[in-house]
Tab-separated table of C-alpha atoms and ligand atoms in Angstrom:
chain	number	residue	atom	x	y	z
A	1	MET	CA	4.708	18.396	25.976
A	2	GLU	CA	1.489	18.822	23.996
A	3	LYS	CA	-1.952	18.676	25.535
A	4	PHE	CA	-5.590	19.103	24.592
A	5	VAL	CA	-7.570	21.853	26.291
A	6	ILE	CA	-11.324	21.370	26.190
A	7	ASN	CA	-14.087	23.728	27.310
A	8	GLY	CA	-16.891	21.211	27.662
A	9	GLY	CA	-20.608	21.200	28.220
A	10	LYS	CA	-21.754	21.806	24.639
A	11	PRO	CA	-23.765	19.227	22.656
A	12	LEU	CA	-21.928	18.038	19.514
A	13	LYS	CA	-23.840	18.757	16.323
A	14	GLY	CA	-23.054	18.149	12.655
A	15	THR	CA	-21.325	15.665	10.387
A	16	VAL	CA	-17.946	13.981	10.704
A	17	ARG	CA	-16.151	11.841	8.110
A	18	ILE	CA	-14.497	8.716	9.512
A	19	GLY	CA	-11.011	7.768	8.286
A	20	GLY	CA	-9.475	4.429	7.361
A	21	ALA	CA	-9.179	1.732	10.023
A	22	LYS	CA	-5.958	1.866	12.047
A	23	ASN	CA	-5.910	-1.831	12.826
A	24	ALA	CA	-6.465	-2.754	9.161
A	25	ALA	CA	-3.844	-0.255	7.943
A	26	VAL	CA	-1.178	-1.548	10.338
A	27	ALA	CA	-1.656	-5.085	8.950
A	28	ILE	CA	-2.019	-4.139	5.271
A	29	LEU	CA	1.111	-1.947	5.118
A	30	PRO	CA	3.492	-4.771	6.208
A	31	ALA	CA	1.544	-7.138	3.888
A	32	VAL	CA	2.703	-5.048	0.912
A	33	LEU	CA	6.205	-6.485	1.518
A	34	LEU	CA	4.862	-9.827	0.231
A	35	SER	CA	4.080	-8.397	-3.202
A	36	ASP	CA	6.352	-8.805	-6.237
A	37	GLU	CA	5.107	-5.495	-7.636
A	38	PRO	CA	4.203	-1.995	-6.364
A	39	CYS	CA	0.870	-1.532	-4.546
A	40	ILE	CA	-1.300	1.530	-4.016
A	41	ILE	CA	-2.997	1.794	-0.618
A	42	GLU	CA	-5.876	4.260	-0.249
A	43	ASN	CA	-7.907	5.544	2.713
A	44	LEU	CA	-4.929	5.363	5.087
A	45	PRO	CA	-5.661	7.188	8.349
A	46	GLU	CA	-3.414	10.202	9.096
A	47	ILE	CA	-2.134	8.839	12.416
A	48	SER	CA	1.307	8.432	13.927
A	49	ASP	CA	1.157	4.603	13.877
A	50	VAL	CA	0.838	4.725	10.073
A	51	SER	CA	3.713	7.235	9.751
A	52	ALA	CA	5.880	5.006	11.951
A	53	LEU	CA	5.091	1.920	9.845
A	54	LEU	CA	5.853	3.788	6.620
A	55	ARG	CA	9.205	4.880	8.091
A	56	ALA	CA	9.971	1.249	8.980
A	57	ILE	CA	9.016	0.064	5.460
A	58	ASP	CA	11.212	2.804	3.988
A	59	PHE	CA	14.080	1.697	6.250
A	60	LEU	CA	13.723	-1.885	4.956
A	61	GLY	CA	14.501	-0.517	1.480
A	62	ALA	CA	11.043	-0.181	-0.124
A	63	LYS	CA	10.294	2.882	-2.269
A	64	ILE	CA	7.372	4.962	-1.010
A	65	ARG	CA	5.561	7.621	-3.026
A	66	VAL	CA	2.991	9.713	-1.190
A	67	ILE	CA	0.160	10.359	-3.655
A	68	ASP	CA	-2.051	12.366	-1.290
A	69	LYS	CA	-2.643	12.572	2.465
A	70	SER	CA	-4.394	9.202	2.587
A	71	THR	CA	-2.846	7.377	-0.397
A	72	VAL	CA	0.646	5.916	-0.879
A	73	GLU	CA	2.326	3.784	-3.486
A	74	ILE	CA	4.820	1.285	-2.083
A	75	ASP	CA	7.319	-0.559	-4.252
A	76	PRO	CA	8.626	-3.476	-2.154
A	77	THR	CA	10.869	-4.919	-4.910
A	78	THR	CA	13.863	-2.966	-3.554
A	79	VAL	CA	13.563	-4.295	0.043
A	80	ASN	CA	17.043	-5.391	1.132
A	81	SER	CA	16.750	-6.060	4.873
A	82	PHE	CA	14.881	-8.397	7.186
A	83	VAL	CA	15.663	-6.479	10.394
A	84	VAL	CA	13.272	-4.119	12.236
A	85	THR	CA	15.051	-2.671	15.267
A	86	LYS	CA	13.417	-1.116	18.316
A	87	ARG	CA	14.442	2.344	17.119
A	88	ILE	CA	12.656	1.803	13.797
A	89	SER	CA	9.524	0.225	15.222
A	90	GLU	CA	9.168	2.904	17.959
A	91	GLY	CA	7.324	0.679	20.405
A	92	MET	CA	4.404	-0.037	18.046
A	93	ARG	CA	2.276	-3.120	18.628
A	94	ALA	CA	1.980	-3.674	14.889
A	95	SER	CA	5.758	-4.031	14.457
A	96	SER	CA	5.147	-7.729	15.181
A	97	TYR	CA	3.482	-7.983	11.738
A	98	PHE	CA	6.927	-7.562	10.169
A	99	LEU	CA	7.691	-11.022	11.598
A	100	GLY	CA	4.970	-12.693	9.501
A	101	ALA	CA	5.476	-10.446	6.458
A	102	LEU	CA	9.278	-10.816	6.311
A	103	LEU	CA	9.101	-14.561	7.041
A	104	GLY	CA	6.629	-14.854	4.156
A	105	ARG	CA	8.845	-12.726	1.907
A	106	CYS	CA	12.338	-14.031	2.628
A	107	ASN	CA	11.951	-16.917	5.125
A	108	LYS	CA	13.617	-14.915	7.890
A	109	ALA	CA	12.856	-11.929	10.111
A	110	ARG	CA	14.576	-10.215	13.020
A	111	VAL	CA	12.194	-7.858	14.809
A	112	ALA	CA	12.254	-5.988	18.129
A	113	PRO	CA	9.568	-7.172	20.573
A	114	PRO	CA	6.312	-5.258	20.005
A	115	GLY	CA	5.240	-2.360	22.252
A	116	GLY	CA	1.812	-0.721	22.180
A	117	CYS	CA	-0.645	0.210	24.911
A	118	ASP	CA	-0.054	-1.166	28.398
A	119	PHE	CA	-2.937	-3.497	29.341
A	120	GLY	CA	-0.834	-5.841	31.484
A	121	VAL	CA	0.979	-8.785	29.886
A	122	ARG	CA	0.751	-8.849	26.065
A	123	PRO	CA	2.226	-12.209	25.024
A	124	ILE	CA	2.870	-13.332	21.412
A	125	ASP	CA	3.082	-17.066	22.123
A	126	GLN	CA	0.250	-17.820	19.672
A	127	HIS	CA	2.050	-15.949	16.857
A	128	ILE	CA	5.159	-18.032	17.565
A	129	LYS	CA	3.148	-21.251	17.754
A	130	GLY	CA	1.825	-20.469	14.256
A	131	PHE	CA	5.258	-19.693	12.781
A	132	GLU	CA	6.640	-22.910	14.293
A	133	ALA	CA	3.741	-24.934	12.849
A	134	LEU	CA	4.754	-23.595	9.414
A	135	GLY	CA	8.319	-24.839	9.971
A	136	ALA	CA	10.062	-21.749	11.357
A	137	LYS	CA	12.493	-21.801	14.265
A	138	VAL	CA	11.912	-18.859	16.588
A	139	THR	CA	14.583	-17.683	19.048
A	140	ILE	CA	15.372	-14.555	21.051
A	141	GLU	CA	18.794	-13.128	20.197
A	142	ASN	CA	20.124	-9.936	21.811
A	143	GLY	CA	16.607	-8.910	22.777
A	144	MET	CA	15.302	-9.347	19.207
A	145	ILE	CA	12.858	-12.016	17.989
A	146	PHE	CA	14.514	-14.053	15.234
A	147	ALA	CA	12.374	-16.332	13.066
A	148	LYS	CA	13.889	-18.441	10.301
A	149	ALA	CA	12.694	-21.307	8.112
A	150	PRO	CA	14.425	-23.277	5.355
A	151	SER	CA	11.014	-23.070	3.646
A	152	LEU	CA	7.510	-22.502	4.987
A	153	VAL	CA	5.077	-25.395	4.682
A	154	GLY	CA	1.310	-25.076	5.257
A	155	SER	CA	-0.057	-26.625	8.432
A	156	SER	CA	-3.003	-26.604	10.854
A	157	VAL	CA	-2.853	-24.132	13.733
A	158	TYR	CA	-5.392	-24.041	16.567
A	159	LEU	CA	-5.233	-20.752	18.480
A	160	ASP	CA	-5.581	-21.254	22.256
A	161	VAL	CA	-6.962	-17.708	22.530
A	162	VAL	CA	-8.780	-15.736	19.862
A	163	SER	CA	-5.986	-13.376	18.867
A	164	VAL	CA	-6.199	-10.670	16.204
A	165	GLY	CA	-2.423	-10.339	16.025
A	166	ALA	CA	-1.703	-14.074	15.806
A	167	THR	CA	-4.392	-14.568	13.127
A	168	ILE	CA	-2.900	-11.744	11.044
A	169	ASN	CA	0.703	-12.839	11.515
A	170	ILE	CA	-0.049	-16.459	10.564
A	171	MET	CA	-1.969	-15.300	7.465
A	172	LEU	CA	1.030	-13.169	6.442
A	173	ALA	CA	3.501	-16.031	6.898
A	174	ALA	CA	1.234	-18.647	5.245
A	175	VAL	CA	0.123	-16.781	2.150
A	176	LYS	CA	3.212	-17.821	0.141
A	177	ALA	CA	3.963	-21.083	2.039
A	178	ASN	CA	3.808	-24.437	0.266
A	179	GLY	CA	0.392	-26.082	0.614
A	180	LEU	CA	-2.628	-25.442	2.830
A	181	THR	CA	-2.655	-23.659	6.205
A	182	VAL	CA	-5.763	-23.827	8.375
A	183	ILE	CA	-6.152	-21.385	11.286
A	184	GLU	CA	-8.748	-22.617	13.762
A	185	ASN	CA	-10.298	-20.421	16.443
A	186	ALA	CA	-9.236	-17.467	14.299
A	187	ALA	CA	-10.181	-13.869	15.106
A	188	ARG	CA	-13.129	-12.520	13.051
A	189	GLU	CA	-12.636	-8.752	13.257
A	190	PRO	CA	-13.422	-6.631	10.152
A	191	HIS	CA	-9.683	-5.867	9.820
A	192	ILE	CA	-8.942	-9.605	9.432
A	193	VAL	CA	-11.402	-9.694	6.514
A	194	ASP	CA	-9.857	-6.509	5.088
A	195	LEU	CA	-6.361	-8.015	5.159
A	196	ALA	CA	-7.635	-11.196	3.466
A	197	ASN	CA	-9.407	-9.114	0.786
A	198	PHE	CA	-6.216	-7.146	0.160
A	199	LEU	CA	-4.064	-10.299	-0.097
A	200	ASN	CA	-6.649	-11.970	-2.367
A	201	SER	CA	-6.653	-8.873	-4.582
A	202	MET	CA	-2.903	-9.528	-5.043
A	203	GLY	CA	-3.568	-13.150	-6.086
A	204	ALA	CA	-3.588	-14.931	-2.701
A	205	ASN	CA	-5.993	-17.793	-2.022
A	206	ILE	CA	-7.565	-17.135	1.403
A	207	MET	CA	-11.016	-18.448	2.337
A	208	GLY	CA	-13.108	-18.124	5.477
A	209	ALA	CA	-11.815	-14.763	6.773
A	210	GLY	CA	-14.526	-13.403	9.080
A	211	THR	CA	-15.304	-16.913	10.385
A	212	GLY	CA	-13.468	-18.920	13.037
A	213	VAL	CA	-11.708	-21.102	10.439
A	214	ILE	CA	-9.446	-19.493	7.833
A	215	LYS	CA	-7.949	-21.593	5.021
A	216	ILE	CA	-4.921	-20.291	3.167
A	217	ARG	CA	-3.636	-22.125	0.126
A	218	GLY	CA	-0.113	-20.860	-0.527
A	219	VAL	CA	0.697	-19.192	-3.861
A	220	ARG	CA	4.134	-18.552	-5.380
A	221	HIS	CA	3.700	-14.927	-6.379
A	222	LEU	CA	1.603	-11.957	-5.333
A	223	HIS	CA	1.118	-9.192	-7.887
A	224	GLY	CA	0.542	-5.482	-7.297
A	225	ALA	CA	-2.885	-4.120	-6.350
A	226	SER	CA	-4.717	-0.919	-5.637
A	227	TYR	CA	-6.701	-1.217	-2.412
A	228	SER	CA	-8.838	1.045	-0.214
A	229	ILE	CA	-8.831	0.358	3.544
A	230	ILE	CA	-12.164	-0.069	5.369
A	231	PRO	CA	-13.484	2.729	7.632
A	232	ASP	CA	-12.339	2.725	11.248
A	233	GLN	CA	-14.965	1.039	13.396
A	234	ILE	CA	-13.445	2.373	16.633
A	235	GLU	CA	-13.037	5.968	15.457
A	236	ALA	CA	-16.692	5.790	14.322
A	237	GLY	CA	-17.786	4.352	17.681
A	238	THR	CA	-15.840	7.024	19.546
A	239	TYR	CA	-17.690	9.850	17.733
A	240	LEU	CA	-21.030	8.106	18.312
A	241	VAL	CA	-20.340	7.850	22.040
A	242	ALA	CA	-19.085	11.459	22.190
A	243	ALA	CA	-22.322	12.588	20.523
A	244	ALA	CA	-24.437	10.588	23.000
A	245	ALA	CA	-22.389	11.780	25.978
A	246	THR	CA	-22.916	15.453	25.104
A	247	GLY	CA	-26.625	15.086	24.249
A	248	GLY	CA	-25.825	15.825	20.610
A	249	ASP	CA	-27.075	15.173	17.092
A	250	VAL	CA	-24.255	13.857	14.894
A	251	THR	CA	-23.996	12.019	11.581
A	252	ILE	CA	-20.878	9.950	10.955
A	253	THR	CA	-20.125	9.324	7.262
A	254	ASN	CA	-17.851	6.918	5.345
A	255	VAL	CA	-18.689	4.047	7.726
A	256	THR	CA	-19.839	0.433	7.385
A	257	PRO	CA	-22.865	0.264	9.754
A	258	LYS	CA	-22.601	-3.547	9.944
A	259	HIS	CA	-19.194	-3.184	11.659
A	260	LEU	CA	-20.854	-0.974	14.297
A	261	GLU	CA	-23.704	-3.324	15.269
A	262	SER	CA	-22.570	-4.152	18.819
A	263	ILE	CA	-21.745	-0.505	19.564
A	264	ILE	CA	-25.058	0.737	18.144
A	265	ALA	CA	-26.985	-1.941	20.107
A	266	LYS	CA	-25.486	-0.717	23.396
A	267	LEU	CA	-26.035	2.952	22.540
A	268	ILE	CA	-29.712	2.196	21.834
A	269	GLU	CA	-29.912	0.534	25.285
A	270	THR	CA	-28.648	3.771	26.812
A	271	GLY	CA	-31.530	5.632	25.135
A	272	ALA	CA	-29.880	6.988	21.966
A	273	ASP	CA	-31.983	7.403	18.851
A	274	ILE	CA	-29.990	5.921	15.947
A	275	THR	CA	-30.717	5.820	12.216
A	276	GLU	CA	-28.527	3.728	9.917
A	277	TYR	CA	-28.030	4.553	6.236
A	278	ASP	CA	-25.882	2.728	3.628
A	279	GLU	CA	-22.611	4.436	4.581
A	280	SER	CA	-23.568	6.751	7.414
A	281	VAL	CA	-25.190	6.678	10.844
A	282	ASN	CA	-27.050	9.439	12.700
A	283	ILE	CA	-27.250	9.544	16.476
A	284	LYS	CA	-29.409	11.820	18.653
A	285	MET	CA	-29.513	11.800	22.419
A	286	THR	CA	-31.560	13.797	24.896
A	287	GLY	CA	-31.331	13.640	28.676
A	288	ARG	CA	-29.117	11.394	30.769
A	289	PRO	CA	-28.230	7.958	29.382
A	290	LYS	CA	-29.888	4.891	30.893
A	291	LYS	CA	-27.744	2.374	32.743
A	292	CYS	CA	-26.532	-0.603	30.744
A	293	ASN	CA	-24.184	-3.542	31.250
A	294	VAL	CA	-21.381	-4.140	28.745
A	295	LYS	CA	-19.015	-7.088	28.340
A	296	THR	CA	-16.180	-6.841	25.850
A	297	MET	CA	-15.455	-9.851	23.650
A	298	PRO	CA	-13.714	-10.671	20.378
A	299	HIS	CA	-15.745	-9.717	17.276
A	300	PRO	CA	-18.725	-9.803	16.827
A	301	GLY	CA	-18.891	-9.014	20.560
A	302	PHE	CA	-18.579	-5.494	21.959
A	303	PRO	CA	-15.019	-4.329	21.110
A	304	THR	CA	-12.553	-3.897	23.949
A	305	ASP	CA	-11.238	-0.825	22.102
A	306	MET	CA	-14.579	0.909	22.882
A	307	GLN	CA	-14.643	-0.059	26.575
A	308	PRO	CA	-13.164	3.158	28.087
A	309	GLN	CA	-15.380	5.356	25.895
A	310	ILE	CA	-18.686	3.596	26.747
A	311	ALA	CA	-17.716	3.479	30.436
A	312	THR	CA	-17.284	7.264	30.298
A	313	LEU	CA	-20.798	7.672	28.888
A	314	LEU	CA	-22.173	5.369	31.603
A	315	ALA	CA	-20.439	7.485	34.252
A	316	ILE	CA	-23.351	9.963	33.894
A	317	SER	CA	-26.102	7.347	33.447
A	318	GLU	CA	-29.192	7.030	35.634
A	319	GLY	CA	-28.457	3.955	37.745
A	320	THR	CA	-25.599	1.491	38.116
A	321	SER	CA	-23.907	-0.222	35.161
A	322	ILE	CA	-21.381	-3.058	35.114
A	323	VAL	CA	-18.653	-3.050	32.475
A	324	THR	CA	-16.696	-6.292	32.194
A	325	GLU	CA	-13.441	-6.573	30.253
A	326	GLY	CA	-13.285	-9.916	28.457
A	327	VAL	CA	-10.139	-9.467	26.365
A	328	TRP	CA	-7.344	-7.741	28.328
A	329	ASP	CA	-6.099	-8.363	31.884
A	330	ASN	CA	-5.843	-4.727	32.862
A	331	ARG	CA	-7.764	-2.190	30.820
A	332	PHE	CA	-9.140	-0.051	33.634
A	333	ARG	CA	-6.102	2.152	34.262
A	334	TYR	CA	-8.090	5.166	32.988
A	335	VAL	CA	-10.651	4.846	35.812
A	336	GLU	CA	-8.389	6.739	38.228
A	337	GLN	CA	-8.413	9.695	35.786
A	338	LEU	CA	-12.223	9.609	35.410
A	339	THR	CA	-12.536	9.539	39.194
A	340	LEU	CA	-10.611	12.846	39.244
A	341	MET	CA	-13.520	14.222	37.209
A	342	GLY	CA	-16.093	13.051	39.746
A	343	ALA	CA	-17.018	9.628	38.286
A	344	ASP	CA	-18.062	6.965	40.806
A	345	ILE	CA	-16.437	3.759	39.536
A	346	GLN	CA	-15.246	0.750	41.572
A	347	VAL	CA	-13.018	-1.734	39.759
A	348	ASP	CA	-13.059	-5.305	40.992
A	349	GLY	CA	-10.816	-7.536	38.885
A	350	LYS	CA	-12.143	-7.560	35.335
A	351	SER	CA	-15.343	-5.629	36.134
A	352	ALA	CA	-16.068	-1.991	36.832
A	353	VAL	CA	-19.191	-1.028	38.762
A	354	ILE	CA	-20.244	2.409	37.539
A	355	THR	CA	-22.720	4.360	39.638
A	356	GLY	CA	-23.944	7.175	37.442
A	357	VAL	CA	-23.518	10.763	38.653
A	358	PRO	CA	-25.504	13.681	37.151
A	359	ARG	CA	-22.417	15.313	35.617
A	360	LEU	CA	-18.615	15.133	35.430
A	361	LYS	CA	-16.414	17.996	36.635
A	362	ALA	CA	-13.657	19.505	34.486
A	363	ALA	CA	-10.126	18.588	35.685
A	364	PRO	CA	-6.556	18.055	34.490
A	365	VAL	CA	-6.222	14.400	33.371
A	366	ARG	CA	-3.872	12.142	31.390
A	367	ALA	CA	-4.298	9.772	28.452
A	368	VAL	CA	-2.900	6.555	29.941
A	369	ASP	CA	-3.234	4.795	26.569
A	370	LEU	CA	-4.876	5.337	23.175
A	371	ARG	CA	-8.539	4.512	23.884
A	372	ALA	CA	-8.245	5.766	27.460
A	373	GLY	CA	-7.191	9.054	25.876
A	374	ALA	CA	-10.322	9.049	23.693
A	375	ALA	CA	-12.355	8.506	26.858
A	376	MET	CA	-10.711	11.552	28.488
A	377	ILE	CA	-11.619	13.686	25.457
A	378	ILE	CA	-15.246	12.518	25.745
A	379	ALA	CA	-15.211	13.255	29.485
A	380	GLY	CA	-13.789	16.734	28.805
A	381	LEU	CA	-16.498	17.411	26.212
A	382	MET	CA	-19.171	16.377	28.745
A	383	ALA	CA	-17.909	18.385	31.716
A	384	LYS	CA	-18.639	22.110	32.044
A	385	GLY	CA	-15.398	24.089	32.475
A	386	THR	CA	-11.836	23.526	31.273
A	387	THR	CA	-10.366	20.022	31.108
A	388	THR	CA	-6.766	19.463	30.034
A	389	VAL	CA	-5.649	16.099	28.678
A	390	GLU	CA	-1.914	15.347	28.799
A	391	ASP	CA	0.199	12.562	27.242
A	392	ILE	CA	-1.713	12.956	24.004
A	393	ASP	CA	0.898	11.190	21.876
A	394	HIS	CA	-1.088	8.039	22.726
A	395	ILE	CA	-4.179	9.604	21.124
A	396	ASP	CA	-2.243	10.713	18.021
A	397	ARG	CA	-1.406	7.042	17.377
A	398	GLY	CA	-5.007	6.272	16.475
A	399	TYR	CA	-7.200	9.359	15.859
A	400	GLU	CA	-6.649	11.495	12.758
A	401	ASN	CA	-7.270	15.258	12.824
A	402	LEU	CA	-9.075	14.933	16.121
A	403	VAL	CA	-9.119	18.657	16.928
A	404	GLU	CA	-10.450	19.615	13.477
A	405	LYS	CA	-13.090	16.888	13.545
A	406	PHE	CA	-14.435	17.800	17.005
A	407	ARG	CA	-14.325	21.523	16.195
A	408	GLU	CA	-16.413	20.855	13.061
A	409	LEU	CA	-18.979	19.376	15.470
A	410	GLY	CA	-18.948	22.573	17.519
A	411	ALA	CA	-16.594	21.482	20.305
A	412	ASP	CA	-14.253	23.956	21.971
A	413	ILE	CA	-11.016	21.945	21.858
A	414	LYS	CA	-7.462	23.089	21.191
A	415	ARG	CA	-4.019	21.556	21.084
A	416	TYR	CA	-1.363	23.416	23.099
A	417	ASP	CA	2.357	22.937	23.116
A	418	ASP	CA	3.829	23.716	26.567
A	419	HIS	CA	7.307	24.152	25.078
A	420	SER	CA	6.238	26.935	22.803
A	421	GLU	CA	7.106	30.313	24.326
A	422	LEU	CA	4.046	31.862	22.740
A	423	ASN	CA	1.867	28.878	23.598
A	424	ILE	CA	0.912	28.656	19.942
A	425	VAL	CA	-2.360	26.891	19.299
A	426	LYS	CA	-1.933	24.186	16.694
A	427	ASN	CA	-4.782	22.957	14.531
A	428	ALA	CA	-6.938	25.842	15.693
B	501	LIG	N1	-2.926	-13.258	23.572
B	501	LIG	C1	-2.199	-14.320	24.049
B	501	LIG	N2	-1.179	-14.808	23.262
B	501	LIG	C2	-0.891	-14.280	22.039
B	501	LIG	C3	-1.637	-13.202	21.561
B	501	LIG	C4	-2.661	-12.711	22.354
B	501	LIG	O1	-2.427	-14.825	25.143
B	501	LIG	O2	0.040	-14.778	21.371
B	501	LIG	C5	-4.051	-12.731	24.398
B	501	LIG	C6	-3.811	-11.292	24.823
B	501	LIG	O3	-3.042	-11.216	26.002
B	501	LIG	C7	-5.247	-10.791	24.977
B	501	LIG	C8	-6.012	-11.569	23.898
B	501	LIG	O4	-5.203	-12.688	23.567
B	501	LIG	O5	-5.723	-11.162	26.233
B	501	LIG	C9	-6.313	-10.797	22.629
B	501	LIG	O6	-5.120	-10.228	22.088
B	501	LIG	P1	-4.943	-9.927	20.529
B	501	LIG	O7	-3.773	-10.696	20.046
B	501	LIG	O8	-6.250	-10.121	19.836
B	501	LIG	O9	-4.573	-8.398	20.533
B	501	LIG	P2	-3.521	-7.641	19.620
B	501	LIG	O10	-3.482	-8.274	18.272
B	501	LIG	O11	-2.262	-7.437	20.350
B	501	LIG	C10	-5.260	-6.026	18.543
B	501	LIG	C11	-5.441	-4.551	18.427
B	501	LIG	C12	-5.842	-3.977	19.775
B	501	LIG	C13	-7.116	-4.659	20.262
B	501	LIG	C14	-6.948	-6.182	20.263
B	501	LIG	C15	-8.239	-6.926	20.578
B	501	LIG	C16	-3.878	-4.001	16.680
B	501	LIG	C17	-2.604	-3.352	16.292
B	501	LIG	N3	-4.180	-3.957	17.969
B	501	LIG	O12	-4.223	-6.224	19.489
B	501	LIG	O13	-6.145	-2.618	19.508
B	501	LIG	O14	-7.412	-4.242	21.578
B	501	LIG	O15	-6.493	-6.623	18.964
B	501	LIG	O16	-9.236	-6.587	19.680
B	501	LIG	O17	-4.613	-4.505	15.838
B	501	LIG	C18	-6.307	-0.328	19.966
B	501	LIG	O18	-6.520	-0.147	18.749
B	501	LIG	O19	-6.482	0.548	20.838
B	501	LIG	C19	-5.835	-1.638	20.404
B	501	LIG	C20	-5.250	-1.825	21.563
């Protein structure tokens, strides 16, 4: 069992380069299956979710050539299967995108139900509603989701909830369908726009991505393309919050500041001094953060994937803050861990009342999911003394080279493997 060991209490200082966006990469990689020619994907983050997707694409029969650590060429012309089993998809949330991509490619897909972080119930009824509107029949057979259509025909789909996954899956299935598909009440996240840009660069005809109404006119063929994934908004936000939480002075590079607006706005409310440049952002913080209320919402609202991190910063604020979760039913499971470090947080349904304390205390804690894990790292960096964070495989799903990046900023953080007799330090 691997864990992070952090000796906290030092302000972060320096520059950190942000990698490609996880939630764009996990949509764009399955989208390559729709192409009739090889594609080159650049700026892929070095995270375990991307490795798992590449393994699944390889298993489906595609040829993959790794060009460098963040670039691959994928030739989907040799794909000879439409089945993604549980063993192949390894409990990823994004495995559901093989449903849309394989339906779009060969009019059928058999995929294990998606996994991912545990935030309570994570239904995919809106994905299925979209596939059915396009003419597919969707059944559950032997625990697998089976979608099949004689042919896919464009249609209008109104999403009952703003869903990133359903918007992406319907785009994937509709891009080669006959006629026009209209997705209403679509998600507007930057990764939706990135997927549309990638598909359009292959010859698709998608309009309106980034607004609540996306129009997709089906095309017969998609050609190969070379495409660079956008920077990760959540990785960027996590480093900004870590800098603020430690009273640091950090510049994040390779970012799109516009994608960070809601995060930057809240950090300014807490007293951070922020300067935006074309592709970088500097943050400086002195003293304790001010209290501030946060409500998570679909884009352009404050992202739910930054909720545990900002709550951790507010745990040491002057005054009482209220953080309300507007996307997931249960995204406060990390609060118990923060309480072990001395935070004073009361959760009542979808809100957490955070009474700031002067400082957190180092303690052994767990990453209960991906962003909760990021919050534990931030807490460990804030607290004087030694914090250990266990169950870090969750964190590896979404943060590339985390130890190296924080060490570059002056943090004392190491990765230990309990099974190693010598307790060898990796990534030191
Ligand atoms: N929902 C439904 N029915 C559906 C789909 C969603 O009721 O068919 C509900 C969900 O229960 C939730 C809300 O709609 O209450 C939003 O869910 P959404 O479908 O947007 O989430 P997702 O596509 O499963 C993606 C990200 C999550 C991120 C959410 C919200 C990926 C792989 N995952 O999940 O990212 O929290 O959008 O922005 O893109 C993370 O990166 O840590 C992460 C969890």
